[in-house]
C-alpha positions as a Python dict, from the first residue, in 0.01 Angstrom:
ca = {
    (1, 'X'): (0, 0, 0),
    (2, 'X'): (124, 335, -57),
    (3, 'X'): (145, 594, 202),
    (4, 'X'): (12, 937, 155),
    (5, 'X'): (23, 1269, 337),
    (6, 'X'): (-282, 1456, 352),
    (7, 'X'): (-371, 1792, 529),
    (8, 'X'): (-604, 1788, 827),
    (9, 'X'): (-793, 2079, 972),
    (10, 'X'): (-575, 2365, 1077),
    (11, 'X'): (-248, 2492, 937),
    (12, 'X'): (-33, 2298, 1136),
    (13, 'X'): (-194, 1960, 1102),
    (14, 'X'): (-53, 1680, 878),
    (15, 'X'): (-208, 1342, 909),
    (16, 'X'): (-99, 997, 777),
    (17, 'X'): (-379, 821, 554),
    (18, 'X'): (-380, 546, 815),
    (19, 'X'): (-526, 802, 1055),
    (20, 'X'): (-215, 821, 1298),
    (21, 'X'): (-58, 1176, 1318),
    (22, 'X'): (313, 1233, 1282),
    (23, 'X'): (588, 1509, 1186),
    (24, 'X'): (671, 1477, 823),
    (25, 'X'): (1038, 1472, 741),
    (26, 'X'): (1235, 1777, 629),
    (27, 'X'): (1280, 1616, 291),
    (28, 'X'): (904, 1590, 233),
    (29, 'X'): (859, 1956, 347),
    (30, 'X'): (1134, 2062, 98),
    (31, 'X'): (981, 1878, -181),
    (32, 'X'): (641, 2005, -118),
    (33, 'X'): (772, 2371, -88),
    (34, 'X'): (957, 2344, -425),
    (35, 'X'): (664, 2197, -607),
    (36, 'X'): (411, 2457, -442),
    (37, 'X'): (307, 2753, -686),
    (38, 'X'): (466, 3087, -590),
    (39, 'X'): (212, 3285, -361),
    (40, 'X'): (277, 3577, -612),
    (41, 'X'): (105, 3370, -905),
    (42, 'X'): (-292, 3306, -874),
    (43, 'X'): (-425, 2963, -866),
    (44, 'X'): (-543, 2834, -1212),
    (45, 'X'): (-910, 2783, -1236),
    (46, 'X'): (-1028, 2418, -1180),
    (47, 'X'): (-1028, 2186, -1480),
    (48, 'X'): (-1356, 2091, -1633),
    (49, 'X'): (-1473, 1787, -1442),
    (50, 'X'): (-1237, 1812, -1140),
    (51, 'X'): (-1376, 1823, -798),
    (52, 'X'): (-1477, 2153, -624),
    (53, 'X'): (-1243, 2298, -363),
    (54, 'X'): (-1280, 2126, -36),
    (55, 'X'): (-1453, 1819, -174),
    (56, 'X'): (-1295, 1484, -156),
    (57, 'X'): (-1052, 1378, -423),
    (58, 'X'): (-1057, 1036, -607),
    (59, 'X'): (-840, 758, -457),
    (60, 'X'): (-774, 952, -139),
    (61, 'X'): (-553, 1229, -278),
    (62, 'X'): (-555, 1553, -119),
    (63, 'X'): (-821, 1809, -283),
    (64, 'X'): (-677, 2124, -430),
    (65, 'X'): (-788, 2347, -154),
    (66, 'X'): (-590, 2139, 97),
    (67, 'X'): (-301, 2129, -126),
    (68, 'X'): (-269, 2500, -154),
    (69, 'X'): (-314, 2540, 222),
    (70, 'X'): (-34, 2272, 273),
    (71, 'X'): (202, 2476, 41),
    (72, 'X'): (108, 2780, 223),
    (73, 'X'): (221, 2612, 560),
    (74, 'X'): (528, 2487, 405),
    (75, 'X'): (639, 2815, 293),
    (76, 'X'): (596, 2941, 660),
    (77, 'X'): (825, 2673, 788),
    (78, 'X'): (1153, 2784, 935),
    (79, 'X'): (1455, 2555, 992),
    (80, 'X'): (1665, 2731, 1241),
    (81, 'X'): (2048, 2651, 1236),
    (82, 'X'): (2261, 2624, 1518),
    (83, 'X'): (2515, 2918, 1511),
    (84, 'X'): (2778, 3009, 1764),
    (85, 'X'): (2702, 3337, 1933),
    (86, 'X'): (2887, 3649, 1796),
    (87, 'X'): (2977, 3459, 1429),
    (88, 'X'): (2658, 3572, 1256),
    (89, 'X'): (2738, 3709, 908),
    (90, 'X'): (2481, 3857, 663),
    (91, 'X'): (2547, 3919, 288),
    (92, 'X'): (2594, 4281, 368),
    (93, 'X'): (2873, 4171, 599),
    (94, 'X'): (3067, 3997, 345),
    (95, 'X'): (3037, 4270, 79),
    (96, 'X'): (3149, 4521, 335),
    (97, 'X'): (3458, 4305, 418),
    (98, 'X'): (3582, 4282, 59),
    (99, 'X'): (3840, 4536, -36),
    (100, 'X'): (3766, 4811, -240),
    (101, 'X'): (3960, 4810, -568),
    (102, 'X'): (4153, 5107, -721),
    (103, 'X'): (4080, 4969, -1062),
    (104, 'X'): (3747, 5093, -1014),
    (105, 'X'): (3861, 5446, -1021),
    (106, 'X'): (4142, 5444, -1291),
    (107, 'X'): (4170, 5336, -1659),
    (108, 'X'): (4487, 5158, -1784),
    (109, 'X'): (4548, 5468, -1977),
    (110, 'X'): (4583, 5654, -1647),
    (111, 'X'): (4850, 5451, -1536),
    (112, 'X'): (5118, 5557, -1800),
    (113, 'X'): (5385, 5670, -1537),
    (114, 'X'): (5329, 6039, -1634),
    (115, 'X'): (4974, 6127, -1538),
    (116, 'X'): (4919, 6235, -1174),
    (117, 'X'): (4678, 5969, -1020),
    (118, 'X'): (4664, 6164, -692),
    (119, 'X'): (4269, 6259, -733),
    (120, 'X'): (4178, 5901, -828),
    (121, 'X'): (4378, 5755, -536),
    (122, 'X'): (4254, 6021, -281),
    (123, 'X'): (3888, 5963, -386),
    (124, 'X'): (3931, 5580, -366),
    (125, 'X'): (4078, 5621, -21),
    (126, 'X'): (3796, 5832, 114),
    (127, 'X'): (3540, 5570, -11),
    (128, 'X'): (3742, 5295, 145),
    (129, 'X'): (3743, 5492, 463),
    (130, 'X'): (3376, 5571, 446),
    (131, 'X'): (3284, 5211, 397),
    (132, 'X'): (3533, 5048, 637),
    (133, 'X'): (3726, 4866, 385),
    (134, 'X'): (4090, 4831, 268),
    (135, 'X'): (4208, 4961, -60),
    (136, 'X'): (4340, 4708, -316),
    (137, 'X'): (4612, 4840, -517),
    (138, 'X'): (4714, 4499, -692),
    (139, 'X'): (4602, 4598, -1020),
    (140, 'X'): (4766, 4915, -1044),
    (141, 'X'): (5137, 4835, -1114),
    (142, 'X'): (5254, 5214, -1165),
    (143, 'X'): (5104, 5500, -1002),
    (144, 'X'): (5238, 5876, -988),
    (145, 'X'): (5134, 6087, -674),
    (146, 'X'): (5268, 6431, -685),
    (147, 'X'): (5072, 6589, -421),
    (148, 'X'): (4893, 6720, -237),
    (149, 'X'): (4966, 6422, 27),
    (150, 'X'): (4691, 6152, 48),
    (151, 'X'): (4558, 6121, 402),
    (152, 'X'): (4536, 5738, 468),
    (153, 'X'): (4400, 5757, 818),
    (154, 'X'): (4163, 5457, 885),
    (155, 'X'): (4278, 5271, 561),
    (156, 'X'): (4509, 5002, 486),
    (157, 'X'): (4655, 5025, 144),
    (158, 'X'): (4755, 4670, 9),
    (159, 'X'): (4969, 4628, -287),
    (160, 'X'): (5103, 4339, -487),
    (161, 'X'): (5405, 4280, -250),
    (162, 'X'): (5772, 4390, -260),
    (163, 'X'): (5984, 4179, -501),
    (164, 'X'): (5694, 4047, -736),
    (165, 'X'): (5686, 4128, -1073),
    (166, 'X'): (5517, 4379, -1146),
    (167, 'X'): (5521, 4516, -799),
    (168, 'X'): (5280, 4789, -699),
    (169, 'X'): (5505, 5094, -745),
    (170, 'X'): (5421, 5445, -665),
    (171, 'X'): (5650, 5743, -766),
    (172, 'X'): (5644, 6083, -627),
    (173, 'X'): (5879, 6354, -793),
    (174, 'X'): (5755, 6692, -654),
    (175, 'X'): (5865, 6840, -315),
    (176, 'X'): (5578, 6701, -109),
    (177, 'X'): (5482, 6403, 106),
    (178, 'X'): (5345, 6120, -57),
    (179, 'X'): (5112, 5992, 235),
    (180, 'X'): (5005, 6151, 566),
    (181, 'X'): (4767, 6078, 839),
    (182, 'X'): (4528, 6313, 1000),
    (183, 'X'): (4388, 6052, 1230),
    (184, 'X'): (4439, 5696, 1373),
    (185, 'X'): (4510, 5367, 1201),
    (186, 'X'): (4702, 5456, 875),
    (187, 'X'): (4814, 5123, 715),
    (188, 'X'): (5006, 4995, 411),
    (189, 'X'): (5148, 4672, 310),
    (190, 'X'): (5315, 4543, -12),
    (191, 'X'): (5416, 4886, -169),
    (192, 'X'): (5713, 5000, -342),
    (193, 'X'): (5747, 5371, -326),
    (194, 'X'): (6018, 5591, -467),
    (195, 'X'): (6058, 5963, -367),
    (196, 'X'): (6271, 6156, -591),
    (197, 'X'): (6182, 6496, -497),
    (198, 'X'): (6411, 6760, -331),
    (199, 'X'): (6182, 6766, -16),
    (200, 'X'): (5905, 6574, 136),
    (201, 'X'): (5862, 6248, 316),
    (202, 'X'): (5702, 5914, 190),
    (203, 'X'): (5507, 5841, 511),
    (204, 'X'): (5459, 6147, 737),
    (205, 'X'): (5239, 5993, 1039),
    (206, 'X'): (5242, 6307, 1282),
    (207, 'X'): (4888, 6261, 1395),
    (208, 'X'): (4697, 5980, 1548),
    (209, 'X'): (4793, 5643, 1690),
    (210, 'X'): (4824, 5274, 1584),
    (211, 'X'): (4977, 5315, 1241),
    (212, 'X'): (5120, 5004, 1059),
    (213, 'X'): (5337, 5001, 779),
    (214, 'X'): (5458, 4671, 677),
    (215, 'X'): (5662, 4469, 407),
    (216, 'X'): (5696, 4780, 198),
    (217, 'X'): (6015, 4909, 2),
    (218, 'X'): (6100, 5282, 45),
    (219, 'X'): (6351, 5455, -151),
    (220, 'X'): (6463, 5847, -125),
    (221, 'X'): (6677, 5934, -426),
    (222, 'X'): (6728, 6297, -425),
    (223, 'X'): (7076, 6369, -241),
    (224, 'X'): (6975, 6710, -112),
    (225, 'X'): (6657, 6621, 41),
    (226, 'X'): (6682, 6683, 410),
    (227, 'X'): (6348, 6497, 514),
    (228, 'X'): (6353, 6130, 658),
    (229, 'X'): (6156, 5887, 454),
    (230, 'X'): (5922, 5802, 727),
    (231, 'X'): (5838, 5959, 1072),
    (232, 'X'): (5587, 5889, 1347),
    (233, 'X'): (5478, 6061, 1665),
    (234, 'X'): (5192, 5845, 1779),
    (235, 'X'): (5175, 5545, 2024),
    (236, 'X'): (5146, 5169, 1933),
    (237, 'X'): (5289, 5241, 1583),
    (238, 'X'): (5457, 4927, 1407),
    (239, 'X'): (5701, 4939, 1129),
    (240, 'X'): (5781, 4603, 1012),
    (241, 'X'): (5968, 4431, 739),
    (242, 'X'): (6042, 4780, 553),
    (243, 'X'): (6345, 4834, 335),
    (244, 'X'): (6490, 5186, 390),
    (245, 'X'): (6702, 5273, 83),
    (246, 'X'): (6840, 5623, 176),
    (247, 'X'): (7025, 5813, -88),
    (248, 'X'): (6954, 6141, 98),
    (249, 'X'): (7286, 6255, 213),
    (250, 'X'): (7178, 6466, 493),
    (251, 'X'): (6865, 6274, 582),
    (252, 'X'): (6761, 6010, 839),
    (253, 'X'): (6602, 5692, 717),
    (254, 'X'): (6318, 5719, 985),
    (255, 'X'): (6216, 5925, 1275),
    (256, 'X'): (6063, 5817, 1620),
    (257, 'X'): (5946, 6161, 1725),
    (258, 'X'): (5761, 6320, 2006),
    (259, 'X'): (5621, 6651, 2052),
    (260, 'X'): (5420, 6781, 2359),
    (261, 'X'): (5200, 6983, 2111),
    (262, 'X'): (4878, 6783, 2014),
    (263, 'X'): (4871, 6583, 2317),
    (264, 'X'): (5009, 6259, 2160),
    (265, 'X'): (5244, 6035, 2360),
    (266, 'X'): (5486, 5813, 2182),
    (267, 'X'): (5490, 5483, 2346),
    (268, 'X'): (5500, 5119, 2298),
    (269, 'X'): (5604, 5145, 1919),
    (270, 'X'): (5837, 4901, 1767),
    (271, 'X'): (6058, 4881, 1431),
    (272, 'X'): (6088, 4512, 1378),
    (273, 'X'): (6291, 4316, 1103),
    (274, 'X'): (6377, 4635, 892),
    (275, 'X'): (6662, 4691, 654),
    (276, 'X'): (6826, 5033, 611),
    (277, 'X'): (7106, 5087, 368),
    (278, 'X'): (7286, 5354, 145),
    (279, 'X'): (7479, 5680, 180),
    (280, 'X'): (7246, 5849, 412),
    (281, 'X'): (7202, 5815, 791),
    (282, 'X'): (6983, 5547, 985),
    (283, 'X'): (6721, 5597, 1252),
    (284, 'X'): (6667, 5881, 1497),
    (285, 'X'): (6481, 5878, 1827),
    (286, 'X'): (6417, 6200, 2027),
    (287, 'X'): (6208, 6505, 2033),
    (288, 'X'): (6224, 6744, 1721),
    (289, 'X'): (6133, 7059, 1912),
    (290, 'X'): (6288, 6928, 2267),
    (291, 'X'): (5946, 6953, 2433),
    (292, 'X'): (5933, 6586, 2554),
    (293, 'X'): (6056, 6246, 2507),
    (294, 'X'): (5946, 5915, 2323),
    (295, 'X'): (5841, 5681, 2633),
    (296, 'X'): (5923, 5334, 2508),
    (297, 'X'): (6043, 5199, 2172),
    (298, 'X'): (6168, 4853, 2075),
    (299, 'X'): (6408, 4800, 1772),
    (300, 'X'): (6415, 4421, 1689),
    (301, 'X'): (6638, 4279, 1433),
    (302, 'X'): (6750, 4580, 1253),
    (303, 'X'): (6986, 4516, 955),
    (304, 'X'): (7188, 4833, 872),
    (305, 'X'): (7466, 4933, 612),
    (306, 'X'): (7401, 5293, 593),
    (307, 'X'): (7727, 5468, 546),
    (308, 'X'): (7656, 5830, 576),
    (309, 'X'): (7627, 5859, 950),
    (310, 'X'): (7516, 5636, 1262),
    (311, 'X'): (7290, 5339, 1218),
    (312, 'X'): (7100, 5495, 1531),
    (313, 'X'): (7107, 5818, 1680),
    (314, 'X'): (6911, 5861, 2017),
    (315, 'X'): (6850, 6201, 2165),
    (316, 'X'): (6590, 6148, 2422),
    (317, 'X'): (6381, 5836, 2544),
    (318, 'X'): (6260, 5689, 2854),
    (319, 'X'): (6336, 5313, 2755),
    (320, 'X'): (6496, 5187, 2430),
    (321, 'X'): (6544, 4812, 2372),
    (322, 'X'): (6764, 4731, 2068),
    (323, 'X'): (6747, 4344, 2013),
    (324, 'X'): (6993, 4159, 1798),
    (325, 'X'): (7097, 4432, 1579),
    (326, 'X'): (7347, 4397, 1267),
    (327, 'X'): (7487, 4725, 1245),
    (328, 'X'): (7776, 4703, 980),
    (329, 'X'): (7983, 4951, 791),
    (330, 'X'): (7894, 5228, 1051),
    (331, 'X'): (8030, 5565, 1019),
    (332, 'X'): (8122, 5773, 1309),
    (333, 'X'): (7923, 5539, 1552),
    (334, 'X'): (7705, 5250, 1532),
    (335, 'X'): (7480, 5391, 1818),
    (336, 'X'): (7512, 5764, 1879),
    (337, 'X'): (7388, 5880, 2236),
    (338, 'X'): (7340, 6257, 2234),
    (339, 'X'): (7123, 6337, 2538),
    (340, 'X'): (6931, 6648, 2490),
    (341, 'X'): (6704, 6867, 2729),
    (342, 'X'): (6467, 6837, 2898),
    (343, 'X'): (6484, 6480, 2963),
    (344, 'X'): (6771, 6302, 2803),
    (345, 'X'): (6833, 5954, 2787),
    (346, 'X'): (6698, 5725, 3064),
    (347, 'X'): (6753, 5343, 2975),
    (348, 'X'): (6929, 5185, 2669),
    (349, 'X'): (6946, 4813, 2654),
    (350, 'X'): (7130, 4643, 2379),
    (351, 'X'): (7079, 4247, 2377),
    (352, 'X'): (7296, 4060, 2151),
    (353, 'X'): (7388, 4145, 1782),
    (354, 'X'): (7687, 4278, 1631),
    (355, 'X'): (7836, 4631, 1567),
    (356, 'X'): (8119, 4699, 1343),
    (357, 'X'): (8272, 4885, 1057),
    (358, 'X'): (8568, 4864, 814),
    (359, 'X'): (8895, 5037, 729),
    (360, 'X'): (8741, 5163, 415),
    (361, 'X'): (8427, 5307, 566),
    (362, 'X'): (8548, 5462, 872),
    (363, 'X'): (8867, 5329, 1058),
    (364, 'X'): (8778, 5568, 1341),
    (365, 'X'): (8430, 5456, 1406),
    (366, 'X'): (8314, 5370, 1764),
    (367, 'X'): (8049, 5105, 1832),
    (368, 'X'): (7867, 5295, 2111),
    (369, 'X'): (7952, 5679, 2123),
    (370, 'X'): (7827, 5909, 2411),
    (371, 'X'): (7851, 6268, 2291),
    (372, 'X'): (7761, 6505, 2570),
    (373, 'X'): (7775, 6823, 2344),
    (374, 'X'): (7382, 6885, 2400),
    (375, 'X'): (7437, 6903, 2772),
    (376, 'X'): (7227, 6670, 2930),
    (377, 'X'): (7318, 6345, 3117),
    (378, 'X'): (7256, 5976, 3037),
    (379, 'X'): (7146, 5724, 3328),
    (380, 'X'): (7161, 5377, 3237),
    (381, 'X'): (7319, 5151, 2952),
    (382, 'X'): (7326, 4784, 2932),
    (383, 'X'): (7492, 4597, 2666),
    (384, 'X'): (7462, 4195, 2704),
    (385, 'X'): (7611, 3963, 2468),
    (386, 'X'): (7699, 4222, 2194),
    (387, 'X'): (7993, 4164, 1959),
    (388, 'X'): (8212, 4475, 1868),
    (389, 'X'): (8461, 4446, 1574),
    (390, 'X'): (8647, 4630, 1322),
    (391, 'X'): (8616, 4950, 1512),
    (392, 'X'): (8871, 5229, 1668),
    (393, 'X'): (8722, 5128, 2014),
    (394, 'X'): (8404, 4947, 2115),
    (395, 'X'): (8241, 5222, 2339),
    (396, 'X'): (8323, 5570, 2441),
    (397, 'X'): (8143, 5766, 2721),
    (398, 'X'): (8175, 6133, 2800),
    (399, 'X'): (8107, 6315, 3107),
    (400, 'X'): (7760, 6272, 3278),
    (401, 'X'): (7738, 5914, 3185),
    (402, 'X'): (7668, 5680, 3459),
    (403, 'X'): (7560, 5332, 3552),
    (404, 'X'): (7743, 5141, 3250),
    (405, 'X'): (7712, 4763, 3213),
    (406, 'X'): (7868, 4528, 2960),
    (407, 'X'): (7826, 4174, 3039),
    (408, 'X'): (7692, 3825, 2936),
    (409, 'X'): (7966, 3754, 2664),
    (410, 'X'): (8022, 4081, 2514),
    (411, 'X'): (8311, 4027, 2268),
    (412, 'X'): (8578, 4269, 2185),
    (413, 'X'): (8811, 4202, 1888),
    (414, 'X'): (8999, 4378, 1596),
    (415, 'X'): (8987, 4713, 1771),
    (416, 'X'): (9236, 4956, 1615),
    (417, 'X'): (9320, 5152, 1941),
    (418, 'X'): (9343, 4837, 2149),
    (419, 'X'): (9097, 4981, 2386),
    (420, 'X'): (8744, 4836, 2462),
    (421, 'X'): (8566, 5084, 2655),
    (422, 'X'): (8667, 5446, 2751),
    (423, 'X'): (8487, 5617, 3044),
    (424, 'X'): (8505, 5935, 3241),
    (425, 'X'): (8641, 5928, 3615),
    (426, 'X'): (8357, 5873, 3847),
    (427, 'X'): (8139, 5680, 3606),
    (428, 'X'): (7985, 5354, 3751),
    (429, 'X'): (8114, 5091, 3508),
    (430, 'X'): (8062, 4710, 3546),
    (431, 'X'): (8235, 4480, 3288),
    (432, 'X'): (8126, 4124, 3369),
    (433, 'X'): (8167, 3805, 3173),
    (434, 'X'): (8326, 3962, 2864),
    (435, 'X'): (8564, 3817, 2591),
    (436, 'X'): (8864, 4023, 2517),
    (437, 'X'): (9085, 3939, 2232),
    (438, 'X'): (9469, 3925, 2297),
    (439, 'X'): (9615, 4282, 2340),
    (440, 'X'): (9281, 4450, 2397),
    (441, 'X'): (9294, 4682, 2695),
    (442, 'X'): (8952, 4631, 2893),
    (443, 'X'): (8893, 4986, 3023),
    (444, 'X'): (9052, 5345, 2964),
    (445, 'X'): (8964, 5605, 3227),
    (446, 'X'): (9000, 5948, 3054),
    (447, 'X'): (9118, 6235, 3289),
    (448, 'X'): (9364, 6487, 3346),
    (449, 'X'): (9695, 6458, 3142),
    (450, 'X'): (10002, 6323, 3321),
    (451, 'X'): (10106, 6576, 3581),
    (452, 'X'): (10476, 6471, 3571),
    (453, 'X'): (10491, 6332, 3930),
    (454, 'X'): (10709, 6041, 4015),
    (455, 'X'): (10492, 5923, 4295),
    (456, 'X'): (10114, 5982, 4385),
    (457, 'X'): (9825, 5882, 4595),
    (458, 'X'): (9495, 5836, 4448),
    (459, 'X'): (9123, 5722, 4609),
    (460, 'X'): (8889, 5536, 4396),
    (461, 'X'): (8529, 5496, 4505),
    (462, 'X'): (8319, 5196, 4417),
    (463, 'X'): (7948, 5099, 4466),
    (464, 'X'): (7885, 4757, 4600),
    (465, 'X'): (7525, 4728, 4468),
    (466, 'X'): (7521, 4594, 4108),
    (467, 'X'): (7915, 4589, 4090),
    (468, 'X'): (8079, 4344, 3862),
    (469, 'X'): (8426, 4412, 3751),
    (470, 'X'): (8675, 4685, 3709),
    (471, 'X'): (8736, 5045, 3865),
    (472, 'X'): (9024, 5284, 3753),
    (473, 'X'): (9125, 5636, 3747),
    (474, 'X'): (9406, 5861, 3596),
    (475, 'X'): (9721, 5808, 3806),
    (476, 'X'): (9904, 6140, 3755),
    (477, 'X'): (10237, 6024, 3697),
    (478, 'X'): (10512, 6106, 3445),
    (479, 'X'): (10513, 5744, 3327),
    (480, 'X'): (10322, 5412, 3391),
    (481, 'X'): (10371, 5341, 3747),
    (482, 'X'): (10615, 5052, 3846),
    (483, 'X'): (10503, 5034, 4192),
    (484, 'X'): (10160, 4995, 4287),
    (485, 'X'): (10025, 4937, 4647),
    (486, 'X'): (9657, 4897, 4715),
    (487, 'X'): (9450, 4895, 5048),
    (488, 'X'): (9066, 4857, 5075),
    (489, 'X'): (8850, 5087, 5298),
    (490, 'X'): (8488, 4923, 5356),
    (491, 'X'): (8334, 5304, 5397),
    (492, 'X'): (7967, 5282, 5408),
    (493, 'X'): (7960, 4906, 5303),
    (494, 'X'): (7953, 4596, 5523),
    (495, 'X'): (8160, 4344, 5329),
    (496, 'X'): (8458, 4125, 5379),
    (497, 'X'): (8791, 4258, 5219),
    (498, 'X'): (8757, 4200, 4845),
    (499, 'X'): (9024, 4052, 4620),
    (500, 'X'): (9203, 4306, 4393),
    (501, 'X'): (9426, 4284, 4117),
    (502, 'X'): (9586, 4531, 3877),
    (503, 'X'): (9426, 4481, 3544),
    (504, 'X'): (9615, 4731, 3348),
    (505, 'X'): (9833, 5040, 3350),
    (506, 'X'): (9914, 5272, 3062),
    (507, 'X'): (10036, 5626, 3006),
    (508, 'X'): (9750, 5798, 3195),
    (509, 'X'): (9548, 5546, 3391),
    (510, 'X'): (9552, 5247, 3624),
    (511, 'X'): (9246, 4999, 3629),
    (512, 'X'): (9180, 4738, 3907),
    (513, 'X'): (8974, 4403, 3890),
    (514, 'X'): (8766, 4361, 4222),
    (515, 'X'): (8585, 4057, 4338),
    (516, 'X'): (8350, 4145, 4606),
    (517, 'X'): (8251, 3886, 4872),
    (518, 'X'): (8066, 3852, 5221),
    (519, 'X'): (7862, 4165, 5164),
    (520, 'X'): (7632, 4242, 5467),
    (521, 'X'): (7517, 4593, 5367),
    (522, 'X'): (7546, 4763, 5040),
    (523, 'X'): (7731, 5110, 5020),
    (524, 'X'): (8047, 5268, 4891),
    (525, 'X'): (8378, 5165, 4946),
    (526, 'X'): (8708, 5289, 4858),
    (527, 'X'): (9051, 5177, 4709),
    (528, 'X'): (9330, 5381, 4831),
    (529, 'X'): (9641, 5336, 4578),
    (530, 'X'): (9992, 5442, 4632),
    (531, 'X'): (10180, 5475, 4293),
    (532, 'X'): (10541, 5547, 4168),
    (533, 'X'): (10728, 5561, 3878),
}
C-alpha cells in the first residue's frame, strides 16, 4: 500500500492516510515547497470535470484547496540553524569586508607613468574609509602621486608585494609628501614607493596612533632632500619588514619623534625586521622640538649598512630596547647617544647582535658613542652579548654618563686603538663576563693629562650594589707606574675584603679588577692606591 500525506483541519496539521498523526520529514516539506506555486501567481481555474474546492478527491488524493493550504504552510516553515553566538554574517557583511579596488577609479590609460593619479587615488581612499574597507592596488602596477599628499587615516593600502613582477610601484617627483595621516590607523602593505623630489617624505604620520606600515620598499633618491623617508609621532605604531633605501645624503631613514603639541604620546611602538642602506643616515629617536621624549621603542632585528652616518641616533627616550641588531659599515658610530634637554636618555638596552665598520668605510668608527655636546646626561646603558669588531674602539662615554654595564659574553676583537671601553672618571662601569681578544685593553679612564709626578696617591670609589668588574682612574704620573700598592676601605659598605688585581696600566690610567664577597650591607667602598714611576 502506498502511503500518502494529506492535509488535516488547521494549518499545522498533517496526517497520514492511515489516520495516525506524525511529523513529516524535512525532505518531504522541501519537496512540497519546491512543487508549490508561487504565492505571487494566482491559482489556475479548476479544469472541467475536476472536483470542487474542498470536496473529496478520487483515490484519496488531497483536494486542490488542501494542497494550496499545505503549500502555504510549507512556505511558512522555518528551519533554524545552530550558529555560534557572535559569528553571524549577512550578505551585507561579506560585501563590506571585500576590499575596494583602485581599478574601479582608474583606466589603464591613466597609469602611463606620466599622469598624476592623485585625485583618483584620493577619491578611492575616501570611499574605502567611508565604507570601512581596505583599498586593493594590485591591479595598478604604476601610479604617480605628485601631491597634495593622500590622507590614509583609517585605510589600509594593499599592493601586489615587494619583489613581485610587476610590483605595485608608486612614484613621487614633486617636493611634497606622498602619504600623510590626519587620524588613527593608517596602513600600507606590499608597496614599492620611490620619492625623487627635493623635499618631502613618503609617509609623514604626525597625527593619530596605531599606524602600521609593513612589507614595503621605500626609496628616497634625491641627494639634497633633507627629509626622512618616514616619520611617526603616535603610540602603538608598527614598522615591520620595510626596506629603507636612503640616498638622501643629509637625511635620516626614519624618525621616531615626540612633540608635546597635540597631546600625542609616543609609546609602545616598534621597528621590526627592517633594512636600511645607502649613503644616507639610519634611524633617529628623540623630540624634534625638544619638548618631550618618546616613552618606549623596541628596535628588533635591524639590518643596517647605511654609510652616511650612525645606524641609530638617540637624543631622548625613556626606554629603548635594541634586539639582535646587525649594524655594519657604520660611519662615526653604530649607536650615537646625544642626550638632549629636557629629559635626555634614561635607559638603553642592547641585546645581542653585532656592531662594526671597516677600514674603507670609517677606520675611526666607534660602536657606541656618547656625545655630551647637547648638555644633558645619560642614565643607564646595558649591552649584553653584543659583538664589537673592526672599529677604532667599542665604546666611548663622555661626562655625565653613569651606570654602564657590558656583560653576558660581549666580545671585543679587531679594535684599531686596542681599547675596548673608554669612560670618564666617576662613571659606574661594570664589565662582566666579556671576551677580549689578545692585546685588547678592557678599559681606559679618561681624565687629566699626565702631571709629571714620579709618585702619587689616588682614591677610587666603587658602589657595591650591582658591581661586576673594573674600576680605574688617571694615575697622574710622568710615565706608567712601576710600583702599585692598594688598600681597601669598606666605607659605608659592610663586606669582607675584596680580591683586587691590577688589570692594566698605560700612559694615563690604572685599572683594577675587583671581586666582591661577603656583602652584608651595600654602600660605597674605596681603593686607596699608592703609585710610583
